[in-house]
Coordinates of C-alpha atoms and ligand atoms in Angstrom, one line a residue:
M174 CA -0.2 0.1 -0.5
F175 CA 3.2 2.2 1.1
D176 CA 6.2 1.2 -0.8
K177 CA 7.7 4.7 -0.6
V178 CA 11.4 5.0 1.1
I179 CA 11.6 8.9 2.1
T180 CA 14.7 10.2 3.1
V181 CA 15.5 13.2 5.6
N182 CA 18.0 15.1 6.7
A183 CA 18.0 16.3 10.6
R184 CA 19.9 18.5 13.9
P185 CA 20.8 18.3 16.9
N186 CA 19.6 20.9 19.3
L187 CA 20.7 22.7 22.0
A188 CA 18.6 23.5 25.3
L189 CA 19.8 26.8 26.8
V190 CA 16.7 26.1 29.3
K191 CA 16.4 23.1 30.5
Y192 CA 13.8 20.3 31.2
W193 CA 15.3 17.4 34.0
G194 CA 12.2 15.7 34.8
K195 CA 8.0 14.3 33.6
R196 CA 5.4 14.9 35.1
R197 CA 4.3 11.8 36.8
Q198 CA 0.1 10.2 36.4
G199 CA -2.2 12.2 38.1
E200 CA -3.7 15.5 37.9
D201 CA -1.7 17.1 34.5
C202 CA -0.7 14.4 33.3
Q203 CA -2.8 10.8 31.5
D204 CA -0.1 8.5 31.1
P205 CA 3.4 8.6 32.1
A206 CA 3.9 7.6 28.2
L207 CA 2.7 10.6 26.7
N208 CA 6.5 11.9 28.3
L209 CA 4.7 15.1 29.7
P210 CA 7.7 17.9 30.9
Q211 CA 7.5 18.9 34.5
N212 CA 8.2 22.9 32.5
S213 CA 9.1 24.4 29.2
S214 CA 12.4 24.6 27.8
F215 CA 13.3 26.2 24.9
S216 CA 16.6 25.2 22.5
I217 CA 18.9 26.5 19.7
T218 CA 18.5 23.4 17.0
L219 CA 22.7 23.0 15.3
D220 CA 24.0 23.2 12.3
A221 CA 27.8 21.8 12.2
G222 CA 28.0 21.3 8.4
N223 CA 28.0 17.6 7.9
E224 CA 29.6 17.0 11.0
L225 CA 26.3 16.7 14.0
L226 CA 23.6 15.7 10.7
T227 CA 20.9 12.7 11.2
K228 CA 20.3 11.3 7.9
T229 CA 17.0 8.9 8.4
S230 CA 15.6 7.1 5.8
V231 CA 12.0 5.6 6.1
V232 CA 9.6 2.9 4.1
F233 CA 6.1 0.7 5.4
S234 CA 5.2 -1.8 3.5
E235 CA 3.1 -5.3 3.3
K236 CA 6.0 -7.5 2.7
F237 CA 7.8 -6.4 6.9
E238 CA 6.4 -8.8 9.2
E239 CA 7.7 -6.4 11.9
D240 CA 9.4 -3.1 11.9
M241 CA 12.9 -3.0 11.8
F242 CA 15.2 -0.4 12.5
Y243 CA 19.3 -0.2 11.7
L244 CA 21.1 2.4 13.6
N245 CA 24.3 3.4 11.8
G246 CA 24.9 0.4 9.9
K247 CA 23.6 -2.3 13.4
K248 CA 19.8 -3.6 13.2
Q249 CA 19.1 -2.8 16.6
D250 CA 16.6 -5.3 18.9
M251 CA 12.7 -4.5 18.7
N252 CA 12.6 -6.3 22.4
D253 CA 14.9 -3.7 23.8
P254 CA 12.1 -1.8 26.7
E255 CA 14.1 1.6 25.8
L256 CA 14.2 1.6 22.0
Q257 CA 10.0 0.0 22.2
E258 CA 8.6 3.6 24.3
R259 CA 10.5 5.5 21.7
F260 CA 8.6 3.6 18.8
L261 CA 5.5 3.9 20.8
A262 CA 5.9 7.3 19.0
L263 CA 5.3 5.6 15.8
E264 CA 2.3 3.7 16.6
K265 CA 0.8 6.8 17.3
L266 CA 1.6 7.9 13.3
R267 CA 0.3 4.6 12.6
K268 CA -2.3 4.8 14.5
L269 CA -3.8 8.4 12.8
A270 CA -2.9 6.5 9.6
R271 CA -5.1 3.8 10.4
T272 CA -3.2 1.4 9.3
K273 CA -1.1 -1.1 10.5
T274 CA 1.9 -1.2 8.1
K275 CA 5.1 -2.1 9.2
A276 CA 7.9 -0.6 8.8
L277 CA 11.9 -0.6 8.3
V278 CA 13.9 2.8 9.7
V279 CA 17.6 3.4 8.7
S280 CA 18.9 5.8 10.0
N281 CA 23.0 7.6 10.1
N282 CA 25.0 9.2 12.8
S283 CA 27.6 11.6 11.5
F284 CA 28.8 12.2 14.8
P285 CA 32.1 11.6 15.8
T286 CA 32.2 8.4 16.6
A287 CA 31.3 7.7 20.3
S288 CA 31.4 11.4 20.2
G289 CA 28.8 11.4 23.1
L290 CA 26.4 13.9 22.1
A291 CA 23.4 13.3 22.1
S292 CA 21.6 12.2 19.5
S293 CA 18.4 10.9 20.9
A294 CA 16.7 14.5 19.7
S295 CA 17.6 14.7 15.3
G296 CA 17.1 10.8 15.8
L297 CA 14.0 10.8 16.9
S298 CA 12.5 13.7 15.0
A299 CA 14.6 12.6 11.7
M300 CA 12.5 9.0 11.8
I301 CA 8.7 10.3 12.5
F302 CA 9.8 13.8 10.6
A303 CA 10.0 10.7 7.0
A304 CA 7.5 8.4 9.1
S305 CA 4.3 11.2 8.2
K306 CA 5.6 11.5 4.8
A307 CA 5.4 7.8 4.0
L308 CA 2.4 7.0 5.3
G309 CA 1.6 10.2 3.1
L310 CA -0.1 12.1 6.7
E311 CA -1.0 15.3 6.2
I312 CA -0.4 17.0 9.6
S313 CA 0.3 20.4 11.9
M314 CA 3.7 20.2 12.8
E315 CA 2.8 21.1 15.7
K316 CA 0.9 17.7 15.8
L317 CA 4.6 16.0 14.9
S318 CA 6.3 17.4 17.2
E319 CA 3.8 16.3 19.9
I320 CA 3.5 12.8 18.6
T321 CA 7.8 13.4 19.0
R322 CA 7.5 14.3 21.7
I323 CA 6.3 10.5 23.5
G324 CA 9.0 9.3 22.1
S325 CA 12.1 12.1 23.3
G326 CA 11.1 14.6 25.0
S327 CA 14.6 16.7 23.1
A328 CA 13.4 15.4 19.8
C329 CA 9.7 18.0 20.0
R330 CA 12.1 20.6 19.6
S331 CA 14.6 19.4 16.6
L332 CA 11.3 19.7 14.3
F333 CA 11.8 23.1 14.6
G334 CA 15.0 25.0 13.5
G335 CA 16.0 28.8 14.9
F336 CA 15.1 29.3 18.4
V337 CA 12.4 27.3 20.2
V338 CA 10.2 26.5 23.0
W339 CA 8.6 23.4 24.6
D340 CA 5.6 24.6 26.0
R341 CA 5.2 22.1 29.1
G342 CA 1.9 22.8 28.5
E343 CA -1.0 22.1 31.1
K344 CA -3.9 19.1 29.9
P345 CA -4.1 15.8 31.1
D346 CA -3.7 14.2 27.4
G347 CA -0.1 15.2 26.6
S348 CA -2.4 18.2 23.3
D349 CA -0.9 22.0 24.5
S350 CA 3.0 20.1 25.3
V351 CA 4.5 20.8 21.4
A352 CA 7.3 22.7 20.5
R353 CA 7.0 26.2 18.4
Q354 CA 10.1 28.4 16.6
I355 CA 10.1 31.3 18.0
F356 CA 12.5 32.9 16.0
D357 CA 13.9 30.7 12.7
E358 CA 18.3 30.2 12.1
N359 CA 18.5 33.3 10.4
Y360 CA 17.1 35.5 13.3
W361 CA 20.7 36.1 15.1
S362 CA 23.0 35.6 12.5
D363 CA 26.4 36.1 14.5
L364 CA 25.3 33.8 17.6
R365 CA 27.9 30.9 17.5
I366 CA 28.0 27.2 19.9
V367 CA 31.8 26.5 20.7
I368 CA 30.9 22.3 21.1
C369 CA 34.2 20.6 23.7
L370 CA 34.5 17.2 23.7
T371 CA 35.8 15.8 27.0
T372 CA 35.0 12.5 27.0
Q373 CA 34.5 9.5 24.7
E374 CA 32.7 7.3 27.7
K375 CA 29.0 6.4 27.6
K376 CA 27.1 7.9 30.0
K377 CA 26.9 6.0 33.6
V378 CA 22.9 7.1 33.5
S379 CA 20.3 8.0 30.9
S380 CA 18.6 11.4 31.2
R381 CA 15.9 8.9 30.9
S382 CA 16.1 7.0 34.4
G383 CA 18.5 9.8 35.8
M384 CA 15.5 12.4 35.1
K385 CA 13.2 10.2 36.6
Q386 CA 15.4 9.4 39.8
T387 CA 15.6 13.4 40.8
V388 CA 11.6 13.5 40.3
A389 CA 10.5 11.0 43.0
T390 CA 14.3 12.0 45.4
S391 CA 15.6 15.6 45.2
N392 CA 14.0 18.1 47.8
L393 CA 15.6 21.0 45.5
Y394 CA 13.6 19.5 42.8
K395 CA 10.9 20.9 44.4
V396 CA 11.8 24.6 42.8
R397 CA 13.1 23.1 39.4
P398 CA 10.7 23.2 37.1
A399 CA 9.7 27.6 38.7
I400 CA 13.1 28.7 38.1
A401 CA 12.6 26.8 34.8
E402 CA 9.6 28.5 33.5
E403 CA 10.7 32.1 35.0
N404 CA 14.2 31.5 32.7
V405 CA 12.1 30.8 29.9
R406 CA 9.8 33.9 30.0
S407 CA 13.5 35.7 30.7
I408 CA 15.4 34.8 28.1
E409 CA 12.8 34.6 25.1
S410 CA 12.8 38.2 26.4
A411 CA 16.6 39.2 25.9
A412 CA 16.8 36.2 23.2
K413 CA 14.0 39.2 21.0
K414 CA 16.5 42.0 22.0
K415 CA 19.6 40.0 20.6
D416 CA 20.8 40.8 24.9
F417 CA 23.7 38.7 25.0
E418 CA 24.9 39.6 28.2
T419 CA 21.1 38.1 29.8
F420 CA 20.6 35.3 27.1
G421 CA 24.1 34.0 28.9
K422 CA 23.5 35.1 32.1
I423 CA 20.1 33.1 31.9
I424 CA 22.5 29.9 30.1
M425 CA 24.7 29.4 32.9
T426 CA 22.4 29.8 35.0
D427 CA 19.9 27.3 34.0
A428 CA 22.7 25.4 33.1
M429 CA 24.3 24.7 37.2
N430 CA 20.7 24.9 38.6
M431 CA 19.8 22.0 36.4
H432 CA 23.5 20.3 37.6
A433 CA 22.6 21.2 41.1
T434 CA 19.1 18.5 41.5
M435 CA 21.0 16.0 39.6
M436 CA 23.7 16.2 42.3
D437 CA 21.1 16.0 45.1
T438 CA 19.2 13.2 43.5
R439 CA 19.3 10.0 45.5
P440 CA 21.8 8.3 45.0
P441 CA 23.6 11.4 43.4
I442 CA 23.8 12.2 39.9
I443 CA 27.2 13.5 38.7
Y444 CA 27.7 14.4 35.4
I445 CA 30.1 16.6 34.9
N446 CA 34.2 16.0 34.6
D447 CA 37.2 17.4 36.3
I448 CA 37.8 18.4 32.3
S449 CA 34.3 20.6 32.3
K450 CA 34.8 22.2 36.1
E451 CA 37.6 23.4 33.6
I452 CA 35.6 24.7 30.9
I453 CA 33.6 26.7 33.7
Y454 CA 36.4 28.3 35.4
A455 CA 38.0 29.0 32.7
V456 CA 35.3 31.2 30.9
E457 CA 33.7 33.0 34.1
E458 CA 37.4 33.8 33.9
L459 CA 37.5 34.5 30.6
N460 CA 34.2 37.3 31.2
E461 CA 35.5 38.7 34.9
E462 CA 38.9 40.0 31.9
E463 CA 36.6 41.3 29.6
G464 CA 33.6 42.6 32.1
R465 CA 31.2 40.9 30.0
I466 CA 29.1 37.9 28.9
V467 CA 32.4 36.7 26.3
G468 CA 30.8 33.0 26.1
A469 CA 28.0 31.1 28.3
Y470 CA 28.3 27.7 29.0
T471 CA 26.1 24.5 29.3
F472 CA 26.2 21.1 29.8
D473 CA 23.2 18.3 29.0
A474 CA 23.3 15.5 31.6
G475 CA 27.0 14.7 30.1
P476 CA 30.5 16.7 30.5
N477 CA 30.8 18.0 27.3
A478 CA 30.4 21.7 27.1
C479 CA 28.4 23.3 25.4
I480 CA 30.3 27.6 25.4
I481 CA 27.2 29.6 23.4
C482 CA 29.2 32.9 22.3
L483 CA 28.6 35.6 19.5
E484 CA 31.4 35.5 16.4
K485 CA 33.3 38.2 17.0
D486 CA 34.2 36.5 20.3
V487 CA 35.0 32.2 19.0
N488 CA 38.9 32.7 18.5
K489 CA 39.3 34.4 22.1
I490 CA 37.2 31.9 23.7
I491 CA 38.9 29.3 21.7
R492 CA 43.1 30.3 22.7
K493 CA 41.3 30.4 26.5
L494 CA 40.7 27.2 26.6
E495 CA 43.9 25.9 25.3
S496 CA 45.1 26.8 28.5
V497 CA 42.6 23.4 29.9
E498 CA 44.0 20.3 29.2
G499 CA 41.8 17.8 28.3
I500 CA 39.7 18.8 26.5
R501 CA 39.2 15.7 22.9
N502 CA 38.0 17.8 20.5
V503 CA 36.6 21.1 19.8
M504 CA 33.9 22.3 17.0
K505 CA 31.9 24.7 15.8
A506 CA 28.1 25.9 15.3
K507 CA 25.6 28.7 14.4
V508 CA 21.6 28.1 15.1
G509 CA 20.3 25.4 11.8
K510 CA 17.2 24.6 10.7
G511 CA 15.0 21.9 10.5
P512 CA 14.6 18.6 9.2
E513 CA 14.7 19.0 5.3
L514 CA 13.3 16.7 2.6
L515 CA 15.7 15.2 0.5
S516 CA 15.5 14.3 -3.1
D517 CA 15.7 10.7 -3.0
D518 CA 17.7 8.7 -5.4
Q519 CA 21.0 9.6 -4.8
N520 CA 20.6 9.9 -0.5
S521 CA 18.1 7.4 0.3
L522 CA 19.5 4.4 3.1
I523 CA 16.8 1.3 2.0
D524 CA 17.5 0.8 -1.7
M525 CA 14.4 0.8 -3.1
K526 CA 13.5 -2.2 -5.0
E527 CA 14.0 -4.4 -2.5
L528 CA 13.3 -2.8 0.5
V529 CA 16.6 -3.7 2.2
P530 CA 19.4 -0.7 3.9
V531 CA 21.7 0.0 1.3
S532 CA 24.8 -1.4 2.2
Ligands
DP6_847 C1 19.6 17.3 29.8 O1 14.9 14.3 25.6 O2 17.3 12.4 26.0 O3 19.0 16.9 27.1 O4 12.4 12.2 26.8 O5 13.3 10.8 28.2 O6 13.6 10.9 25.4 P1 13.9 11.4 27.4 O7 15.1 12.5 27.8 P2 15.5 13.3 27.1 O8 16.3 14.4 28.1 C2 16.9 15.9 27.4 C3 17.6 15.7 28.7 C4 18.9 17.6 28.3 C5 18.1 18.6 28.8 C6 17.4 19.0 27.8 O9 17.9 18.7 26.5 O10 16.3 19.6 27.9

């Protein structure tokens, strides 16, 4: 019935006001599988040329007896509970399309191997964007972000380019917990992101289980959602004014606020390492020396640092970072676009005739 291969490119996003914590079953959440956040978050979509891209091809066909997923050339185990949770988003799309037809999903990340950079956001957004097209569904990007969110919270923000807010929403069915673009990728054209890789190790605690533990055990977390909500409002207004001083301050305090709740978790979750700490000190020192915010650091659920700055200061920051020992790799990124549909012939990761991954 379908048999149409769709291929897309999608990019990761970087949260500048973080999402850390899901709503539990109750008045404002009818089902934890909806993956509803405790607070709104704010992100920029990253463009590092070909370095941070996820390319994904999807096809639905009656020939398939079950869903199949290949990631970076390796067939994945569909019995993996986390993968099953993520594929609930695909299930939701199938329901909308009123079909039970199974899919083949083939996805490749261009990220430096084992770089420790998050790929679930670009991966999930690429898969759901491509799958909606392969099913011929004509639904709004808002609806698509609601569905993508079920697979991975941060992924719903990667459906858009530029500056994105994922609204917490109030409804227990999650229909108002969706992402929206506030400015496109050309809006603040001299904004840059310096990405410092400090480790190649896989993190010990996944975001998914880490945030569950934080919500359940951290006392500090009780005040986190209100702080984050306030930060989203303030950063939106700083972005509107292109006020980098305020923008940068909010980025740093929000990241540290989230990491404080991680450390306050029982047992403590410590994602940053000694090199991350040295990066914090180096950036603070540079800001002090210059008497202004030159760079603003942020960390996700891992020790790699992202430093947000203006184009004119990129070299200054890179020079300062030379004093930090142990940084493995530095990449530069700009604010990037949302998913792009690629013309199928040369780009497909799926052999159009045989409907198998291209070898
Ligand atoms: C620290 O989106 O990976 O990067 O919804 O369980 O898939 P799931 O979690 P995920 O968490 C991201 C956490 C973060 C902050 C952020 O991106 O906002």
